[in-house]
PDB file of C-alpha atoms and ligand atoms in Angstrom:
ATOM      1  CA  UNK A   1       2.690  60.108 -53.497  1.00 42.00           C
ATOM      2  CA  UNK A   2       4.946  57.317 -53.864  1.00 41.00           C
ATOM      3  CA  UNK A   3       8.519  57.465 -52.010  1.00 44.00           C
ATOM      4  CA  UNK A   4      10.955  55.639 -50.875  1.00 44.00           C
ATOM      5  CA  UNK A   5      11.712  55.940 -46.868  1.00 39.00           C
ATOM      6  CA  UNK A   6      13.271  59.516 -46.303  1.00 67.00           C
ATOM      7  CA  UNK A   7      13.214  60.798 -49.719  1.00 89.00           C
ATOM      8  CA  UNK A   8      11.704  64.019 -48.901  1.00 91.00           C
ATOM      9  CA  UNK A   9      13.982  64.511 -46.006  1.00 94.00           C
ATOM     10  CA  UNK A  10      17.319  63.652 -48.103  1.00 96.00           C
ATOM     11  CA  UNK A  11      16.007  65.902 -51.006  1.00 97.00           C
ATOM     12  CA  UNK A  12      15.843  68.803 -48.153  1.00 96.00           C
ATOM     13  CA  UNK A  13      19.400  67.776 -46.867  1.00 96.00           C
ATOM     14  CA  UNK A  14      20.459  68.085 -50.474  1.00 97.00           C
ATOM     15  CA  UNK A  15      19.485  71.150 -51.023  1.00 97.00           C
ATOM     16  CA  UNK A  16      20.784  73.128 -47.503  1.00 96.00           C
ATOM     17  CA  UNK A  17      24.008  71.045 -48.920  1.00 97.00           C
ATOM     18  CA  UNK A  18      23.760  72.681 -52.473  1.00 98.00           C
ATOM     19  CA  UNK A  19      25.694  76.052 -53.160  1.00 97.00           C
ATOM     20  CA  UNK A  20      24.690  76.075 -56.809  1.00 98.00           C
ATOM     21  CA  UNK A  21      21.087  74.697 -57.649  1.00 98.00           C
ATOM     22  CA  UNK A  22      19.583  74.008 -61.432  1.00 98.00           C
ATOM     23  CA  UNK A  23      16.642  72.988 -62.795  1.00 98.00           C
ATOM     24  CA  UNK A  24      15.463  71.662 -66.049  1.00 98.00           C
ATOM     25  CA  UNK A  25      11.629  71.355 -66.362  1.00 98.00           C
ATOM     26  CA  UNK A  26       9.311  70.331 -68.686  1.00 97.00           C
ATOM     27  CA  UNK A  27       5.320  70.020 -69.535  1.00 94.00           C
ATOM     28  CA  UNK A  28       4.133  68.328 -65.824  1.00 95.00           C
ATOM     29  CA  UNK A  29       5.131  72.079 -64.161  1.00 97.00           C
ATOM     30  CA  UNK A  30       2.380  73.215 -65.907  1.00 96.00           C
ATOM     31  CA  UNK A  31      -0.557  70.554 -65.702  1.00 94.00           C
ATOM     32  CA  UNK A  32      -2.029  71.418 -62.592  1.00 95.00           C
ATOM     33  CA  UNK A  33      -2.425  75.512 -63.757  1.00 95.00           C
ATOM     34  CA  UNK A  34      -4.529  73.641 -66.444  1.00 90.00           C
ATOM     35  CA  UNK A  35      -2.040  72.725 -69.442  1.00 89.00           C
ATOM     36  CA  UNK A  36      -1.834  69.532 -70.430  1.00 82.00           C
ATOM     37  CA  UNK A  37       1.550  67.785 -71.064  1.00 82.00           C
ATOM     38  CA  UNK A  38       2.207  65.168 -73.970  1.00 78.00           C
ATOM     39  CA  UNK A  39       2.783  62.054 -72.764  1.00 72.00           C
ATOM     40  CA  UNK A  40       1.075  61.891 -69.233  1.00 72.00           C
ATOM     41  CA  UNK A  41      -2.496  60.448 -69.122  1.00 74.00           C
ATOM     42  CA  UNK A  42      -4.353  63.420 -70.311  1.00 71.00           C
ATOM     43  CA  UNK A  43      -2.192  64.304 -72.323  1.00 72.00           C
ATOM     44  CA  UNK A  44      -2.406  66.053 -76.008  1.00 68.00           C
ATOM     45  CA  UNK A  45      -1.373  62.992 -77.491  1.00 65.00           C
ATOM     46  CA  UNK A  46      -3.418  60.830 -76.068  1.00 65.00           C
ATOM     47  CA  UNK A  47      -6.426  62.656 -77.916  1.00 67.00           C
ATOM     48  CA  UNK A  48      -8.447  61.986 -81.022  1.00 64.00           C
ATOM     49  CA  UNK A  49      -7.417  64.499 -83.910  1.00 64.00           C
ATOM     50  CA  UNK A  50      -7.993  64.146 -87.186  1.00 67.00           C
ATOM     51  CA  UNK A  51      -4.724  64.062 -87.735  1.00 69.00           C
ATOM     52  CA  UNK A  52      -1.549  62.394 -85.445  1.00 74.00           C
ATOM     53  CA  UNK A  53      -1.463  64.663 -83.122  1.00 70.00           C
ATOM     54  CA  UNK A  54       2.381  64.256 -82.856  1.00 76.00           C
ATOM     55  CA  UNK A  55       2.529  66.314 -85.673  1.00 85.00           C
ATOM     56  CA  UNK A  56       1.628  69.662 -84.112  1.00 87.00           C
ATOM     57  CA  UNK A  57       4.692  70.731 -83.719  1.00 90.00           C
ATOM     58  CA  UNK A  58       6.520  68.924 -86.550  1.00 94.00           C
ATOM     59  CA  UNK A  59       7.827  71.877 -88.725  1.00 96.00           C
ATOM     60  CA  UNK A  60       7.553  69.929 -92.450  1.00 96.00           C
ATOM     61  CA  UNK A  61       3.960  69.429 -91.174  1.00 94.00           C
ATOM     62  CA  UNK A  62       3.741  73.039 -90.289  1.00 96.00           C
ATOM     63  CA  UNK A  63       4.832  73.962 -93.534  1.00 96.00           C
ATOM     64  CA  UNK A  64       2.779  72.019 -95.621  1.00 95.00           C
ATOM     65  CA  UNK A  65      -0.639  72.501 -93.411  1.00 93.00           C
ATOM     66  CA  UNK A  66      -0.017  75.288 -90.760  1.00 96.00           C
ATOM     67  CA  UNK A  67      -3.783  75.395 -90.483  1.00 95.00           C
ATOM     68  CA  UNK A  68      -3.664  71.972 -87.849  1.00 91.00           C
ATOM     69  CA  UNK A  69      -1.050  74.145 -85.580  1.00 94.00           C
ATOM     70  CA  UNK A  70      -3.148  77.432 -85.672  1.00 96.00           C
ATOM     71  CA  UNK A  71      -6.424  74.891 -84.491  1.00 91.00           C
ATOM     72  CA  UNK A  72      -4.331  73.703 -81.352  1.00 88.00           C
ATOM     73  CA  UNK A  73      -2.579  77.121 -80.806  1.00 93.00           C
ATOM     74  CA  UNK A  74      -6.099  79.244 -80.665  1.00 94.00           C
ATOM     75  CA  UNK A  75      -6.861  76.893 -77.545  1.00 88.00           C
ATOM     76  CA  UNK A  76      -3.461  76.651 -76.014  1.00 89.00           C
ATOM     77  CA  UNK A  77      -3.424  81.028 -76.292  1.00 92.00           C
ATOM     78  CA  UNK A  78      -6.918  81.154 -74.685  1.00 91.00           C
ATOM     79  CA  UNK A  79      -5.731  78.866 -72.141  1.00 87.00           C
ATOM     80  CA  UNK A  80      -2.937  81.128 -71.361  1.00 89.00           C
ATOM     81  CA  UNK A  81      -5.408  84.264 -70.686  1.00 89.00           C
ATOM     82  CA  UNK A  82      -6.463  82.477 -68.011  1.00 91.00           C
ATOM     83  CA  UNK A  83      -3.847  80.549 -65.742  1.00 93.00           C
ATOM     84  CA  UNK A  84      -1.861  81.786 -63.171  1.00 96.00           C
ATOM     85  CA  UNK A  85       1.852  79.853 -61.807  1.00 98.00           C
ATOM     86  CA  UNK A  86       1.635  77.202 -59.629  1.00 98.00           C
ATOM     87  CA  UNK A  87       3.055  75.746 -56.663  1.00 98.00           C
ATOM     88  CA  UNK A  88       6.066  74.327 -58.088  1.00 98.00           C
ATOM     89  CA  UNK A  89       6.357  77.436 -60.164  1.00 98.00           C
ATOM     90  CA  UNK A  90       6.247  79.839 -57.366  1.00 98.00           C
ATOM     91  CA  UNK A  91       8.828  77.476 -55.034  1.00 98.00           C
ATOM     92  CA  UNK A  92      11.486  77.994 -57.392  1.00 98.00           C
ATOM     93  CA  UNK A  93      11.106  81.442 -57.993  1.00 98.00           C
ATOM     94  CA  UNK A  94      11.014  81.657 -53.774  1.00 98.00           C
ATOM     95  CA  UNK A  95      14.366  79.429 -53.774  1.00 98.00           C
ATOM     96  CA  UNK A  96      16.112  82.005 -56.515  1.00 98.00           C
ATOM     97  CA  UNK A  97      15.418  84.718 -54.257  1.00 97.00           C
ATOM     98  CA  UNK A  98      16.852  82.847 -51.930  1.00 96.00           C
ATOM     99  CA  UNK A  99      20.166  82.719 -53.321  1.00 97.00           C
ATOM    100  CA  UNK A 100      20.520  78.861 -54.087  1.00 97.00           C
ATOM    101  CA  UNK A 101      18.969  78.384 -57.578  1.00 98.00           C
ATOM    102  CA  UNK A 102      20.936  79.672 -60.268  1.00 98.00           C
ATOM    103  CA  UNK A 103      18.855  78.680 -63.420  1.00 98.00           C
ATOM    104  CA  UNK A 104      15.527  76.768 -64.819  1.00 98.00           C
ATOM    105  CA  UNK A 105      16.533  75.082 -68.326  1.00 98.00           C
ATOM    106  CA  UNK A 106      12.306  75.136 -69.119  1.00 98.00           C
ATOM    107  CA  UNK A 107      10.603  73.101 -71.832  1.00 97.00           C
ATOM    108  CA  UNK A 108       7.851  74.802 -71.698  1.00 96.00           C
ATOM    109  CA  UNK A 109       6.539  77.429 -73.828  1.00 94.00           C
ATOM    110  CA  UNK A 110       3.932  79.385 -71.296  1.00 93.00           C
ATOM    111  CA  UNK A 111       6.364  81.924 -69.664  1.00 92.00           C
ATOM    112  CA  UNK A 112       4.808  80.688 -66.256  1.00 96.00           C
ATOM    113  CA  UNK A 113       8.224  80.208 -64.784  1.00 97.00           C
ATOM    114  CA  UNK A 114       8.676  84.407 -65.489  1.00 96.00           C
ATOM    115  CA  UNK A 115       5.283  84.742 -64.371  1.00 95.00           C
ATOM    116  CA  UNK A 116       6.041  83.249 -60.533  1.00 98.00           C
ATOM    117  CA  UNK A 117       8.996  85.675 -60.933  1.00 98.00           C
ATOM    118  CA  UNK A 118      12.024  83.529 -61.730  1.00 98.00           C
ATOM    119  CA  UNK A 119      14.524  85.647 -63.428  1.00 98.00           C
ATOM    120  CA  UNK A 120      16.653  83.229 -64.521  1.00 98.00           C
ATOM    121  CA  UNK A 121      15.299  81.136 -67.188  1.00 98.00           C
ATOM    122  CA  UNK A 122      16.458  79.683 -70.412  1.00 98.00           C
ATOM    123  CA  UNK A 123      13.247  78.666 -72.855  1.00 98.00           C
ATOM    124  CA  UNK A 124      15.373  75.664 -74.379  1.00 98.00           C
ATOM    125  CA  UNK A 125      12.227  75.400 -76.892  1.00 96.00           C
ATOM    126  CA  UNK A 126      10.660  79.058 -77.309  1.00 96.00           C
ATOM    127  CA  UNK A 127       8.245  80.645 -76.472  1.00 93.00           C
ATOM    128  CA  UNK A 128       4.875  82.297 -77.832  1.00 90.00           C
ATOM    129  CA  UNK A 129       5.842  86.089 -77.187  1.00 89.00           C
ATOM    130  CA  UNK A 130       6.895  86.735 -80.049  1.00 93.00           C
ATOM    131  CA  UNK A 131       6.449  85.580 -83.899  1.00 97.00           C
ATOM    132  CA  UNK A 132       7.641  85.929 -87.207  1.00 97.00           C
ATOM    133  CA  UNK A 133       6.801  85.602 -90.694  1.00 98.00           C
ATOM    134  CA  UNK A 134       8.528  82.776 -92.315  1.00 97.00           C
ATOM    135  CA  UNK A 135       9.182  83.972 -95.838  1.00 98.00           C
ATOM    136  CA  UNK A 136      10.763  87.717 -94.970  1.00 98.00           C
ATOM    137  CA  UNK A 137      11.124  87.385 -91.476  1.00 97.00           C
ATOM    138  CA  UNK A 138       9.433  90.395 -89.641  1.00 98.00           C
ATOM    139  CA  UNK A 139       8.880  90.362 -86.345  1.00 98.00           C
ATOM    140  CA  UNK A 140       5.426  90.138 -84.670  1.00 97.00           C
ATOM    141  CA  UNK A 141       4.649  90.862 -81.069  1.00 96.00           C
ATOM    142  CA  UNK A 142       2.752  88.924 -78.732  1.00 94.00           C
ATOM    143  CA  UNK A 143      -0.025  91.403 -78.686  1.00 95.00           C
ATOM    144  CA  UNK A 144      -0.574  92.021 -82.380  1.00 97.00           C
ATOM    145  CA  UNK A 145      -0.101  88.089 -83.204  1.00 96.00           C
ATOM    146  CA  UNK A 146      -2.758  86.702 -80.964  1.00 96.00           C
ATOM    147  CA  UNK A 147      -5.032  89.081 -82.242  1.00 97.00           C
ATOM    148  CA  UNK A 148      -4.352  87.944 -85.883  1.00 97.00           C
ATOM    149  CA  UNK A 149      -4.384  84.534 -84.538  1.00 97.00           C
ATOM    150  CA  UNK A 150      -8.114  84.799 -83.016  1.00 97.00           C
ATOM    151  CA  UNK A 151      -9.060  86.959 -86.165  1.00 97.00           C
ATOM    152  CA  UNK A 152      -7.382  84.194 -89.042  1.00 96.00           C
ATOM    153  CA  UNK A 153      -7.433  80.714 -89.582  1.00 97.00           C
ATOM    154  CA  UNK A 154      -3.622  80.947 -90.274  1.00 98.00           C
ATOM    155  CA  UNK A 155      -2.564  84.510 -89.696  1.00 98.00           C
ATOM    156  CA  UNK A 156      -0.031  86.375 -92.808  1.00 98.00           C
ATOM    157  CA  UNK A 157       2.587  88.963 -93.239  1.00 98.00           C
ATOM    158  CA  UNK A 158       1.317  92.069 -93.844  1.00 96.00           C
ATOM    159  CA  UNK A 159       4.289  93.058 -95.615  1.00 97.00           C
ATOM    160  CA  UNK A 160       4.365  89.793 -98.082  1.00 98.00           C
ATOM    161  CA  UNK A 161       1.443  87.739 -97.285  1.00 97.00           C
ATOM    162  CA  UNK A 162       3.854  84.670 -95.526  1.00 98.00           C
ATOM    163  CA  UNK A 163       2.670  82.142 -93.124  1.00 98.00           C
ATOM    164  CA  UNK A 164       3.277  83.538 -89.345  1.00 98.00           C
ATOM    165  CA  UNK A 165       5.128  81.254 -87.106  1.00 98.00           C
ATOM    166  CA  UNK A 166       5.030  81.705 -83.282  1.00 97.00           C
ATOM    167  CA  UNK A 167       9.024  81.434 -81.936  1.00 96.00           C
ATOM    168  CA  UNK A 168       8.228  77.894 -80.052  1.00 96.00           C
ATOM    169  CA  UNK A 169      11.097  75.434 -81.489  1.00 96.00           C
ATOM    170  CA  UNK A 170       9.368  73.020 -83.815  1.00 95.00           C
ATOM    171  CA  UNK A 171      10.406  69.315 -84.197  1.00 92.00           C
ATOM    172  CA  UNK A 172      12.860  69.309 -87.161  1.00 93.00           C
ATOM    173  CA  UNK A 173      14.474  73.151 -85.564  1.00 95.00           C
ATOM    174  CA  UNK A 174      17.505  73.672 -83.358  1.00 96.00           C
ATOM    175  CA  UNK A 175      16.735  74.681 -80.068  1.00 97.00           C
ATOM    176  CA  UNK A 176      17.557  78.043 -78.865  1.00 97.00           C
ATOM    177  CA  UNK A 177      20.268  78.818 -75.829  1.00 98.00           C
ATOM    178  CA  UNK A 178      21.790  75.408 -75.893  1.00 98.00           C
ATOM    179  CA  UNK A 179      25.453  77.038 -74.962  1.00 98.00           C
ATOM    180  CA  UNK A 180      23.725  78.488 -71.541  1.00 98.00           C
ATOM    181  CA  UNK A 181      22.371  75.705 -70.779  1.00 98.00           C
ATOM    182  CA  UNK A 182      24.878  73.067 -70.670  1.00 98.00           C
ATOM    183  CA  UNK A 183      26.562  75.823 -69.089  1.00 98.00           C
ATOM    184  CA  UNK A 184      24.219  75.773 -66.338  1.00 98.00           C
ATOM    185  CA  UNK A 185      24.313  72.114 -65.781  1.00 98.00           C
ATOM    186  CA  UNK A 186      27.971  71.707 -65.845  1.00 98.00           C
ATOM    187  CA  UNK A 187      28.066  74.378 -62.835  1.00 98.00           C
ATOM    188  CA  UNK A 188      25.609  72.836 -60.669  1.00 98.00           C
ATOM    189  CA  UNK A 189      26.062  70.638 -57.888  1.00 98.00           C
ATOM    190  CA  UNK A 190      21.877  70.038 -57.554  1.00 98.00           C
ATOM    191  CA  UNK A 191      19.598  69.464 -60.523  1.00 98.00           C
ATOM    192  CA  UNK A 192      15.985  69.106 -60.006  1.00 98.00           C
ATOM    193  CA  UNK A 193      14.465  67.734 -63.303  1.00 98.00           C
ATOM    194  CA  UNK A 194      10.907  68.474 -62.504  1.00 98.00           C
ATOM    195  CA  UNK A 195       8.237  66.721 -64.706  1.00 97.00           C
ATOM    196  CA  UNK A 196       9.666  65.873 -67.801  1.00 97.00           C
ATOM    197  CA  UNK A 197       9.406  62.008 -69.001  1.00 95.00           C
ATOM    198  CA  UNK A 198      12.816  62.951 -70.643  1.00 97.00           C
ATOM    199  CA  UNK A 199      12.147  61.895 -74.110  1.00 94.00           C
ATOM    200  CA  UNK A 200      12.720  65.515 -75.915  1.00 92.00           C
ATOM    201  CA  UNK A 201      16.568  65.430 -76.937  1.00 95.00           C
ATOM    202  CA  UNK A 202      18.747  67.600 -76.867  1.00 96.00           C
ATOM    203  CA  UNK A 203      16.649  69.062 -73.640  1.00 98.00           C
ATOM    204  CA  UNK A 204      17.119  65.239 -72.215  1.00 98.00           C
ATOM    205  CA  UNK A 205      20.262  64.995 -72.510  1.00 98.00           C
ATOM    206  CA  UNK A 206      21.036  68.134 -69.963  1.00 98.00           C
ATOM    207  CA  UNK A 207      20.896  66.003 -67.147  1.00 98.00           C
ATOM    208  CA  UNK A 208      23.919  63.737 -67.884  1.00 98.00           C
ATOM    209  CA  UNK A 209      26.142  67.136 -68.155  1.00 98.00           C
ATOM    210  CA  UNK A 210      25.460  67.553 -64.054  1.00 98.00           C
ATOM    211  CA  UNK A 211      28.462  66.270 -62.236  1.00 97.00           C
ATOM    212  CA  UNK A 212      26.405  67.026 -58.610  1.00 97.00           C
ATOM    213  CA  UNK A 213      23.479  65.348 -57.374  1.00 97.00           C
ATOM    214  CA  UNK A 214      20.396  64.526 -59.196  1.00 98.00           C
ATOM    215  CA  UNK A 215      16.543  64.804 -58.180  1.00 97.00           C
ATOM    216  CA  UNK A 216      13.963  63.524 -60.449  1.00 97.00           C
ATOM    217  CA  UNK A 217      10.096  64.233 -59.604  1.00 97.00           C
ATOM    218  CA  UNK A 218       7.905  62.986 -62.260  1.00 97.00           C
ATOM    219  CA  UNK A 219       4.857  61.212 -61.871  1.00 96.00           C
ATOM    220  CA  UNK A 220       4.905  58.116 -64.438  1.00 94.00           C
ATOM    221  CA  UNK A 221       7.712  56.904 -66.811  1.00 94.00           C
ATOM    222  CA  UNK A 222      11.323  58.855 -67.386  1.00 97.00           C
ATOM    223  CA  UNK A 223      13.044  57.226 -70.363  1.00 97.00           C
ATOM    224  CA  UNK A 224      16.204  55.458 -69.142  1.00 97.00           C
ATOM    225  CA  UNK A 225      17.733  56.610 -72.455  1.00 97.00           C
ATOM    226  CA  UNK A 226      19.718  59.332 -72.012  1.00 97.00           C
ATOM    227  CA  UNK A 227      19.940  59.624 -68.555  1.00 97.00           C
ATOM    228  CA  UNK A 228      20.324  56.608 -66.684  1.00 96.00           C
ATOM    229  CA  UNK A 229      18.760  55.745 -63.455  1.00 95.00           C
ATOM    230  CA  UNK A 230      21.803  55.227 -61.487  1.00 95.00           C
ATOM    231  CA  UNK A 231      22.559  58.522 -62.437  1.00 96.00           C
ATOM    232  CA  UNK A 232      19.679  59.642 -60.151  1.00 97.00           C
ATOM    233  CA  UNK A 233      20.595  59.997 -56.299  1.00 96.00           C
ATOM    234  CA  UNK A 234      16.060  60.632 -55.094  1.00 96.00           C
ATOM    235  CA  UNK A 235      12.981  59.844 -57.845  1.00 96.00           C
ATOM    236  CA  UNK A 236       9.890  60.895 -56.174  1.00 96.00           C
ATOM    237  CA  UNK A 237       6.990  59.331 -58.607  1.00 96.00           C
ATOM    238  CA  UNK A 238       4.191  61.753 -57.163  1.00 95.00           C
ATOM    239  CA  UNK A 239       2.351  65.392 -57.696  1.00 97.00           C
ATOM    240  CA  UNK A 240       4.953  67.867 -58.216  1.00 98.00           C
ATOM    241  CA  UNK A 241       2.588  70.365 -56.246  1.00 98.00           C
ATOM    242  CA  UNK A 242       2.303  67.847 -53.217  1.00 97.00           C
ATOM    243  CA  UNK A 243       6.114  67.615 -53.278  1.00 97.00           C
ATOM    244  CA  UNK A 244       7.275  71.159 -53.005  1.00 97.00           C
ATOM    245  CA  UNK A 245       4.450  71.705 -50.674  1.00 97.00           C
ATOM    246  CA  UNK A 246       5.825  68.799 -48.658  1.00 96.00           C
ATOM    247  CA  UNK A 247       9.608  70.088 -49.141  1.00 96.00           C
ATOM    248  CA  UNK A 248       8.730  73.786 -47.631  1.00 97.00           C
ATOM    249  CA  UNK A 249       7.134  72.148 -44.414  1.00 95.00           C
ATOM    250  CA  UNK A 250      11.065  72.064 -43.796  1.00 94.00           C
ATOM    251  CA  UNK A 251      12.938  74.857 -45.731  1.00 95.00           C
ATOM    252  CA  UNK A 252      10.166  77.379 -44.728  1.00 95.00           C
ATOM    253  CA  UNK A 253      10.841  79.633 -48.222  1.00 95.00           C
ATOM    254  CA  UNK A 254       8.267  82.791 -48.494  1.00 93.00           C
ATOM    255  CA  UNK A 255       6.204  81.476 -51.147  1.00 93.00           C
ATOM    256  CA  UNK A 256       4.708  84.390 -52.759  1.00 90.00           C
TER     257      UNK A 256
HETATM  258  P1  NAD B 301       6.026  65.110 -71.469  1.00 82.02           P
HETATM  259  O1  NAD B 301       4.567  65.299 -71.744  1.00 82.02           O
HETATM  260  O2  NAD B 301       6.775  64.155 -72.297  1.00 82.02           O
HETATM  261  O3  NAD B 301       6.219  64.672 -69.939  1.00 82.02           O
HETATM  262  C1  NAD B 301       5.551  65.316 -68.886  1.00 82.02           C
HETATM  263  C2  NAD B 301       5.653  64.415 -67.676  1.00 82.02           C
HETATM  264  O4  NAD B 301       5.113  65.115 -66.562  1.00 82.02           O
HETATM  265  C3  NAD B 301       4.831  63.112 -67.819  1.00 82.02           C
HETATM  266  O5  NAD B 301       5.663  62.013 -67.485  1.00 82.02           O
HETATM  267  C4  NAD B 301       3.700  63.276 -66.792  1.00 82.02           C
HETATM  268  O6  NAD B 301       3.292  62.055 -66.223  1.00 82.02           O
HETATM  269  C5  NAD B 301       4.374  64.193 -65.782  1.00 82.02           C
HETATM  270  N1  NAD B 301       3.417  64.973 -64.989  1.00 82.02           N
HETATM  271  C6  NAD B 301       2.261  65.567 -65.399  1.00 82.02           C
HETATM  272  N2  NAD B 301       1.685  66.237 -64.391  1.00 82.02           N
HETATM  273  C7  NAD B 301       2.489  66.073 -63.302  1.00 82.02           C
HETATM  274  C8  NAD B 301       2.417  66.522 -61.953  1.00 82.02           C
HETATM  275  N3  NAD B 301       1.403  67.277 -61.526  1.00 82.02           N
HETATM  276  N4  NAD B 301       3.412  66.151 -61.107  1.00 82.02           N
HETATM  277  C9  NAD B 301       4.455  65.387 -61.531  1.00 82.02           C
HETATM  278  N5  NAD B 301       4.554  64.928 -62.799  1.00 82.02           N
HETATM  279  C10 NAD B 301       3.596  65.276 -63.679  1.00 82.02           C
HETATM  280  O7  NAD B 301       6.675  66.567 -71.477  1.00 82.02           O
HETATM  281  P2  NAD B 301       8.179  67.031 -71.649  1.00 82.02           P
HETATM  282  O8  NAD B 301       9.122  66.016 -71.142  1.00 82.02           O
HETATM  283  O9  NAD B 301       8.214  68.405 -71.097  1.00 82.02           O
HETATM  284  O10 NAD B 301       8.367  67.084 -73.244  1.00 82.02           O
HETATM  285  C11 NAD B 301       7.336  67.457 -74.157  1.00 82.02           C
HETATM  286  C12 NAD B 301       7.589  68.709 -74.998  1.00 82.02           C
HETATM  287  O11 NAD B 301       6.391  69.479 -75.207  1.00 82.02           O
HETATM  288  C13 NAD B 301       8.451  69.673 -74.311  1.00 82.02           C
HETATM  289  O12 NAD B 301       9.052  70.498 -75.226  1.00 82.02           O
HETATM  290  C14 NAD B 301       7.377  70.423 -73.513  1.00 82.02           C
HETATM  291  O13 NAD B 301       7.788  71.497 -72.850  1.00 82.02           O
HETATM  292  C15 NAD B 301       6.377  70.717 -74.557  1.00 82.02           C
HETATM  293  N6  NAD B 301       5.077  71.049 -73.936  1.00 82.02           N
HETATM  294  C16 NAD B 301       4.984  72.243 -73.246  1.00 82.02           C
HETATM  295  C17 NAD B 301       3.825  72.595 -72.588  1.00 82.02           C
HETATM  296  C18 NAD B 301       3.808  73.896 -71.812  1.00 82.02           C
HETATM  297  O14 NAD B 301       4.408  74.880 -72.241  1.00 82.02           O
HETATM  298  N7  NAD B 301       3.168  73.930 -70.654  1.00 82.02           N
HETATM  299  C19 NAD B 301       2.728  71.722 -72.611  1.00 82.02           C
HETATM  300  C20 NAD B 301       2.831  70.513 -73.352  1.00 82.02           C
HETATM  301  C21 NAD B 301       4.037  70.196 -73.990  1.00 82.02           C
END
């Protein structure tokens, strides 16, 4: 891990300081319980579709050929079967019990936050628990839409025969809860922002609302663009895991 001097020491300082802690994370939470981010090495779009694979998520794309999401979703769904919450995931939900966190702003769409047992947690971009069909809008469940998303290419209504949409915020949607979380960063005098290369507006912009201290752990590249690094008191460029790990040596939180 690269750091600078003390930085693990001052980021434990910072938080027996902090009254009112807040986190906003994104896809690098999640790679080491086996889902790959974006933009990091192995990252989705780093690999060879047949077509740009930045377009998963790009609702016109959606719309006019839902069948390249449904490809990507039937893997990302039988991923989820199998992973469990990891390191990072359970620390936080150890540092809400302990009174000091008082929100996760996630990017992420894998309910692995809820899973460690956080209860406070804003999905900025959705999640895949529930669905809908996008011409009359009933509601699908997380149960009955994976099965008609293993069964179909592209699963339909069965009321009208629409396309099915899982509730994840596409590129080209507003994002969901965006009152509660500026909210949430305006009250906090710590934010972690916990592997996210801060590219993803509005999520990226979160971070400027804090007025308190800022932590950055990311392995690789954060944009500069809309927060900017002297905005950022510690930057730990290393494993997220390895961190937190690191961090509890010290604050000696039951990890469960
Ligand atoms: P991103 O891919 O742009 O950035 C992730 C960052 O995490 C990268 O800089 C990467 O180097 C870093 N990283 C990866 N593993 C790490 C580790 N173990 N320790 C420390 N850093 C690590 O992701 P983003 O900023 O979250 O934005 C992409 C969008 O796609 C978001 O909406 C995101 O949530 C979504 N997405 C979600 C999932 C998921 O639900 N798990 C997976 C992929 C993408």
């Amino acid at each position: 891990m690269k750091k600078q001097g003390t930085s693990v020491m001052n980021c434990v300082n910072l938080l027996r300081e902090a009254q009112s802690v807040a986190v906003l994370s994104g896809a690098g939470v999640s790679t080491s319980a086996g889902i790959p981010d974006f933009r990091g090495p192995n990252g989705i779009y780093r690999r060879q579709y047949d077509v740009d694979p930045e377009r998963i998520f790009d609702i016109d794309f959606f719309l006019e050929a839902p069948s390249f999401f449904y490809r990507f979703h039937r893997e990302f769904l039988t991923a989820l079967e199998k992973i469990t919450p990891t390191y990072t995931h359970r620390f936080l939900a150890a540092l809400e019990r302990d009174g000091k966190l008082k929100g996760i702003v996630t990017q992420n769409i894998d309910a692995l936050h809820q899973q460690a047992g956080s209860q406070s947690v804003l999905e900025i971009h959705g999640g895949v628990w529930s669905s809908r069909c996008i011409s009359c809008g009933q509601s699908y469940d997380y149960k009955t839409s994976y099965k008609m998303t293993m069964a179909e290419e592209v699963p339909h209504c069965c009321g009208c025969g629409g396309v099915i949409k899982p509730n994840i915020v596409f590129f080209g949607e507003a994002v969901m809860h965006l009152n509660e979380c500026q909210s949430l960063m305006h009250k906090a005098d710590l934010l972690l922002v916990l592997g996210s290369s801060l590219t993803v507006a509005p999520a990226a912009i979160l971070p400027s609302l804090c007025k308190g201290s800022i932590i950055v752990v990311n392995k690789g590249y954060v944009s500069p663009a809309y927060l900017a690094p002297d905005r950022i008191d510690i930057r730990i460029d290393g494993d997220l895991d390895e961190f937190f790990q690191e961090l509890n040596t010290e604050l000696q939180l039951g990890i469960q």
